[in-house]
Coordinates of C-alpha atoms (C1' of nucleotides) in Angstrom, one line a residue:
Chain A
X811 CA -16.9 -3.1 11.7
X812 CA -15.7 -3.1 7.9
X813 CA -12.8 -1.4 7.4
X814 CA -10.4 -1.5 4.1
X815 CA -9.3 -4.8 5.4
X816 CA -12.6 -6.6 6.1
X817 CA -13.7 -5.1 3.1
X818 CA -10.9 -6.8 0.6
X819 CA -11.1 -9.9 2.7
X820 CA -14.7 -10.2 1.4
X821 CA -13.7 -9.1 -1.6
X822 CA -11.0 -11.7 -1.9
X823 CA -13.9 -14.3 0.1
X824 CA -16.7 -14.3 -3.2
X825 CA -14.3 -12.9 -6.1
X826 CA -13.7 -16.9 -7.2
X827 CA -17.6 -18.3 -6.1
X828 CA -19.1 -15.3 -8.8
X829 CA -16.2 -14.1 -11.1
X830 CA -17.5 -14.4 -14.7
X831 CA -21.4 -16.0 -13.4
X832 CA -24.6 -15.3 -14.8
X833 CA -26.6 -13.7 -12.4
X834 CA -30.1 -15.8 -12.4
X835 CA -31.9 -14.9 -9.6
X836 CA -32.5 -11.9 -7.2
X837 CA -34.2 -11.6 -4.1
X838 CA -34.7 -8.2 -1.9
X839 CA -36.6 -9.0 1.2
X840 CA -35.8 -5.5 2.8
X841 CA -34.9 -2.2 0.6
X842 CA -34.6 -0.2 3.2
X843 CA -30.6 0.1 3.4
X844 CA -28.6 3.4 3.5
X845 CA -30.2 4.4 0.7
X846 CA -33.5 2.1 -1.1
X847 CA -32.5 -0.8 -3.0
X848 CA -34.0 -0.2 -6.5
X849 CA -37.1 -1.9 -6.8
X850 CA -35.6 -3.0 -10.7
X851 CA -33.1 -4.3 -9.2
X852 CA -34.0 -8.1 -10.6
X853 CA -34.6 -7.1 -13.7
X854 CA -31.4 -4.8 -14.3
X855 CA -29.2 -7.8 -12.4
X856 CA -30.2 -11.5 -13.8
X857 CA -28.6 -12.7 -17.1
X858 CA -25.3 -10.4 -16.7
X859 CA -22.5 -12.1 -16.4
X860 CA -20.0 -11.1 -13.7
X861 CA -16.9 -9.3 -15.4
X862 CA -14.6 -8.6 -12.3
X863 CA -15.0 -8.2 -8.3
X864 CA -12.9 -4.6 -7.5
X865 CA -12.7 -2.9 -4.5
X866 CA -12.4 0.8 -4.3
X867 CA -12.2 2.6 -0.7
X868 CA -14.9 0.9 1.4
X869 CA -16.8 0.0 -1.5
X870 CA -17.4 -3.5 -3.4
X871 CA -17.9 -3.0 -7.2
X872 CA -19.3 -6.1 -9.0
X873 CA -18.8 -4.9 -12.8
X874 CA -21.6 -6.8 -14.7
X875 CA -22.1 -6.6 -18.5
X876 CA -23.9 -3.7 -18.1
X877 CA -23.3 -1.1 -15.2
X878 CA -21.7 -2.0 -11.6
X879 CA -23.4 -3.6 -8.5
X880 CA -21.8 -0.9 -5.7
X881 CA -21.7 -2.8 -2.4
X882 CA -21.3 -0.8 0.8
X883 CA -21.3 -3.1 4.1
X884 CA -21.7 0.6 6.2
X885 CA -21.2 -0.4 10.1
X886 CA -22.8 -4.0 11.0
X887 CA -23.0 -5.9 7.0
X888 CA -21.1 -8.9 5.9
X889 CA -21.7 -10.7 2.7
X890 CA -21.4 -14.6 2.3
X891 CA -21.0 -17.1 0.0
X892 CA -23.5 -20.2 0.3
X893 CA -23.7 -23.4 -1.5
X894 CA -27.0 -24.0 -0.9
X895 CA -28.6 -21.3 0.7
X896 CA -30.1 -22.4 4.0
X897 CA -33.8 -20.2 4.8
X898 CA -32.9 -16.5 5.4
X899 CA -33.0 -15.4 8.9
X900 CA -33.4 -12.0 10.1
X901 CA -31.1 -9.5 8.6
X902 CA -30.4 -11.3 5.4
X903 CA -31.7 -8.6 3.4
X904 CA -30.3 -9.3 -0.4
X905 CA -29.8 -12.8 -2.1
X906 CA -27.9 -12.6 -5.3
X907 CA -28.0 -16.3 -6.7
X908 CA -26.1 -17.3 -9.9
X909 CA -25.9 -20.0 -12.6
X910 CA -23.5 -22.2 -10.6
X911 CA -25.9 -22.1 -7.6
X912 CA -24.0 -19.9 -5.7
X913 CA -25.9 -17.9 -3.4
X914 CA -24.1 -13.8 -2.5
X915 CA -26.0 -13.2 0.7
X916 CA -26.2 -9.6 2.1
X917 CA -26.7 -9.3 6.0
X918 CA -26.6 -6.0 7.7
X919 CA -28.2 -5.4 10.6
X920 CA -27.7 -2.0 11.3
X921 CA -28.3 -1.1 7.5
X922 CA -26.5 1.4 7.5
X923 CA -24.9 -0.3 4.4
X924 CA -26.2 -0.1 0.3
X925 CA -26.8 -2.4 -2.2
X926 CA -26.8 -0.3 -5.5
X927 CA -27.0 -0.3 -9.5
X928 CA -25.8 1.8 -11.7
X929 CA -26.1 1.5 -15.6
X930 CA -22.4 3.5 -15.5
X931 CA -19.2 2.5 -14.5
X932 CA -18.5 5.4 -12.7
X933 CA -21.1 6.3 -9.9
X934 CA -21.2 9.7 -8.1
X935 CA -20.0 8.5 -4.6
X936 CA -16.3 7.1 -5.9
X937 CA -16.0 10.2 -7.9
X938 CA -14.7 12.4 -4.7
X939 CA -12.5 9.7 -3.0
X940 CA -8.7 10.2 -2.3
X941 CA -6.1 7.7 -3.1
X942 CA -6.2 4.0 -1.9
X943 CA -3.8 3.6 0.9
X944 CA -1.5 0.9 0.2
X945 CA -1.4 2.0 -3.5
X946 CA 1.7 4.4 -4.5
X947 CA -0.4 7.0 -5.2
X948 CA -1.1 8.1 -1.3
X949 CA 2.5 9.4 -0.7
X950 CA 3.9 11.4 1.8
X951 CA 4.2 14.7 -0.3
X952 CA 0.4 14.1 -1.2
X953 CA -0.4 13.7 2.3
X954 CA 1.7 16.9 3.8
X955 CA 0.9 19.1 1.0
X956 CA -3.0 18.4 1.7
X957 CA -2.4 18.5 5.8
X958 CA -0.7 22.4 5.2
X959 CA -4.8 24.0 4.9
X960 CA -6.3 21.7 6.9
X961 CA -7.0 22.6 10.9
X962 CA -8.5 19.4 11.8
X963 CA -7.0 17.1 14.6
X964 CA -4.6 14.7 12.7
X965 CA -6.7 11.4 13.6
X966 CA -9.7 12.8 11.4
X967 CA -8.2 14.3 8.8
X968 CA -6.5 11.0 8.0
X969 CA -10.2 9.3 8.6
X970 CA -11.6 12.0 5.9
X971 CA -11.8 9.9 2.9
X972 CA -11.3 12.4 0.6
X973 CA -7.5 12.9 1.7
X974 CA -6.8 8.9 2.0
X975 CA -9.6 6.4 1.5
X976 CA -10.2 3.4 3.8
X977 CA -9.1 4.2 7.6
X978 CA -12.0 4.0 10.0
X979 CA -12.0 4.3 13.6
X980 CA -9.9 1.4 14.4
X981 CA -7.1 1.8 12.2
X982 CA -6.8 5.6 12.6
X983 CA -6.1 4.8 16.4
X984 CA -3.6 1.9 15.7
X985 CA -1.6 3.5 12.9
X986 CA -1.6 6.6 15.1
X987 CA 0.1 5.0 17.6
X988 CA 2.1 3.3 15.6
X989 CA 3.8 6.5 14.3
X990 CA 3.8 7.5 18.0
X991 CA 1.0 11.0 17.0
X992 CA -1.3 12.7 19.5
X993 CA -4.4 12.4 17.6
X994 CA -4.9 15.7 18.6
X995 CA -2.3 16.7 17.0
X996 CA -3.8 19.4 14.8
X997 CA -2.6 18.2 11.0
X998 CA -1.1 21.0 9.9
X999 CA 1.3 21.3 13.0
X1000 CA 2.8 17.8 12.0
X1001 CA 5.8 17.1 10.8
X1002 CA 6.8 16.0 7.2
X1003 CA 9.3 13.7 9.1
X1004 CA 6.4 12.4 11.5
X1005 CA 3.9 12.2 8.0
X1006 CA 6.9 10.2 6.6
X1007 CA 6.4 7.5 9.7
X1008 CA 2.3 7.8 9.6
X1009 CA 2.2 6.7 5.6
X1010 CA 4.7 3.7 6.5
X1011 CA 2.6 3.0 9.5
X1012 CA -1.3 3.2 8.0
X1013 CA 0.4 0.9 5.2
X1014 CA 1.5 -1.4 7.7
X1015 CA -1.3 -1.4 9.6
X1016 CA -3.7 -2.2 6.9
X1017 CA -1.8 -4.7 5.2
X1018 CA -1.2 -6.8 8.5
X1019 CA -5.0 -6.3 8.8
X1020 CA -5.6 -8.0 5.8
X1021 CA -2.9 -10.6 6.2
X1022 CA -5.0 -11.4 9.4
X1023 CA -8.6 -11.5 7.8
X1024 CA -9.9 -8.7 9.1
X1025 CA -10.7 -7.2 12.5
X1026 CA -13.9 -8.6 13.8
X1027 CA -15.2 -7.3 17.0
X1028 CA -18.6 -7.9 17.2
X1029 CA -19.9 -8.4 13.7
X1030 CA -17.2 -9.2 11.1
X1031 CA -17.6 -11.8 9.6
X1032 CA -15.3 -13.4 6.2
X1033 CA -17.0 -14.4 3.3
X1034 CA -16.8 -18.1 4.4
X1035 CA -18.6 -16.8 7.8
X1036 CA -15.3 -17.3 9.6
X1037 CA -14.1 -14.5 11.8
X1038 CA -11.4 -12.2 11.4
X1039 CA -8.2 -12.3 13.9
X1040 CA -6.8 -8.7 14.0
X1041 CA -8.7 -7.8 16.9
X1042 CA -5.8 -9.8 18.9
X1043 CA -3.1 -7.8 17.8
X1044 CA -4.6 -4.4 18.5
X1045 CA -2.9 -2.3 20.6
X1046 CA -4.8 1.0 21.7
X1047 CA -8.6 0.6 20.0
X1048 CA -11.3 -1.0 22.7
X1049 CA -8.3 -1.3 26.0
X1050 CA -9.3 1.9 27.1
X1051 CA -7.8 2.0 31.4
X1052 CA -5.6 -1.0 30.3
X1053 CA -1.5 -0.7 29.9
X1054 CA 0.1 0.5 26.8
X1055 CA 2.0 -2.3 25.3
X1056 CA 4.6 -0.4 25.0
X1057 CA 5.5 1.4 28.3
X1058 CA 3.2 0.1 30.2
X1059 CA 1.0 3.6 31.1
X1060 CA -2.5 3.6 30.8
X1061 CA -4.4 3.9 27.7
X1062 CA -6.7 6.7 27.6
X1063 CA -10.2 7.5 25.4
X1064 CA -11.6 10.9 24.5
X1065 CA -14.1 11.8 21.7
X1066 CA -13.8 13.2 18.7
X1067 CA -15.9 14.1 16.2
X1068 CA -18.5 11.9 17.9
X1069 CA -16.1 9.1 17.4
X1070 CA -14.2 7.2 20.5
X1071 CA -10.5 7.7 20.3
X1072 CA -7.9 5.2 22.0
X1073 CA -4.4 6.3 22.6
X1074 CA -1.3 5.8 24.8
X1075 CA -1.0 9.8 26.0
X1076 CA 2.7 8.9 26.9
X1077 CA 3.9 7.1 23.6
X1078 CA 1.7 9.6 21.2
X1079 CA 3.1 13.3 21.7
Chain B
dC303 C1' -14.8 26.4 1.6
dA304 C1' -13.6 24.0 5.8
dA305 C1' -15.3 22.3 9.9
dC306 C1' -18.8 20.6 12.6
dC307 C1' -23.0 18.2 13.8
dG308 C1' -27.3 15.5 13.3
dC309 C1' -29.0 11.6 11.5
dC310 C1' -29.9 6.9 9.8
dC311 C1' -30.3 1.8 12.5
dT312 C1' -30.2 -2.3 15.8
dG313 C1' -27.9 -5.3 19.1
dG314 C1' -25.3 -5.8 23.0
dG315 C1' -23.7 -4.6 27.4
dA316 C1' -24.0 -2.1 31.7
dG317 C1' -26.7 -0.6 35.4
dC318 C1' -30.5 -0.8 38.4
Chain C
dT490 C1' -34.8 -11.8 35.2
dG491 C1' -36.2 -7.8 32.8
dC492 C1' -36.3 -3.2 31.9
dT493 C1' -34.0 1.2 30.3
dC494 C1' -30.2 3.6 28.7
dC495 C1' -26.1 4.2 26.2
dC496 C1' -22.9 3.2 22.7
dA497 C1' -20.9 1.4 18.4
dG498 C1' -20.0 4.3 13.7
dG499 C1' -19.6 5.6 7.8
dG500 C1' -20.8 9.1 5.3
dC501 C1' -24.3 12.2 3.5
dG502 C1' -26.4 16.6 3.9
dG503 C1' -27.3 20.7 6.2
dT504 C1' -25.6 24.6 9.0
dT505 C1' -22.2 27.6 10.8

DNA sequence: CAACCGCCCTGGGAGC
DNA sequence: TGCTCCCAGGGCGGTT
């Protein structure tokens, strides 16, 4: 499930096979991702060179000579780097190839993911999206002043990415507990003191992610097609009736907003 | 406007 | 073994 992490560990995975290549080849084999691939899409792609490999929120932005190549890997996509390509198999919906005979292969099963060009630099879906997480910019005064009008249970307010960009699911539930919150805590009732230890602790949380390569449960995959290791270290997400790590009681699940929610109900008050 | 809910999709696991 | 059912979930878009 790409988060942040597994997102900047791709990003950080193909950044050196494409930086500053000529794009030479496309091939779509299925459009239909989150939204349609644009049936241009060859002929808007090959002969730009590659002028930098960002990441902003969840999203990949390839910035080519002329407009960005927006890569979302949504809940089930990974992206790899292949020298040569073996045959596509099933999923393999995009191959980027460039001049060096890299192949950038997009898998996504699920497609719930997007593969998008945009003649701009600045596309309509980064325009809403709150500060990234481990940059200065998401602070605890940003945070608590935006928490004071909002009702919503702590865990999704910090998952809307308007507020702070980049925590899914997993990391919502981990950092959570790591600042010892009830994620039904509703936001507004929470602390600037207890804000104070959920910045330090989404920060942590991510960057130990990313130190780690990701979290791969059951489709993550790096760049190099290697797993992430993460999932080891988590300590509430997926051990739902298992002992909290910390004090031993048992760790419980609810739903919220559609979404499964892990937490420790006697560590998170 | 904020909050909530439905929807898109497929593979994997549980249960029978 | 094989079928069916349920679940995973990011984020848009529509409704309350």
């Amino acid at each position: 499930m790409p988060e942040l992490p597994e997102v900047e560990t791709t990003r950080r995975g193909i950044e050196p096979a494409i930086n500053l290549q000529t794009i030479a080849s496309v091939s779509v084999r299925n459009a239909k991702l989150r939204w349609p691939v644009n049936p241009d899409l060859a002929q808007r792609l090959v002969g730009q060179q590659v002028k930098s490999v960002h990441r902003r929120a969840k999203y990949l932005i390839i910035q080519l000579e002329r407009g960005i190549l927006l890569i979302h890997l949504g809940m089930s996509g990974h992206l790899r780097v292949l020298k040569p390509a073996p045959a596509p198999e099933k999923h393999d919906h995009v191959d980027i190839t460039f001049g060096n005979g890299v192949v950038l292969r997009y898998n996504d099963p699920r497609r719930f993911g997007a593969v998008l060009w945009h003649p701009e630099n600045q596309h309509p879906l980064l325009e809403k999206l709150g500060p990234e997480p481990l940059s200065e910019a998401f602070s605890v005064d940003q945070l608590y002043t935006l928490s004071r009008r909002s009702s919503q249970p702590i865990k999704t307010f910090i998952m809307d990415q308007q507020i702070v960009v980049g925590v899914g699911n997993i990391y919502a539930c981990e950092a959570l507990f790591k600042a010892r919150i009830n994620p039904k805590r509703t936001a507004n009732k929470v602390s600037k003191a207890r804000y104070e230890k959920l910045v330090v602790a989404i920060k942590e949380t991510l960057a130990k992610a990313i130190e780690q390569g990701g979290t791969t449960l059951r489709d993550f995959k790096q760049a190099e097609g290697k797993p992430g290791y993460f999932a080891q270290q988590l300590t509430t997400y997926g051990r739902a009736g298992q002992p909290c790590n910390h004090c031993g009681s048992t760790i419980k699940t609810i739903k919220q907003a559609q979404r499964s929610t892990f937490y420790c109900p006697q560590c998170q008050r």
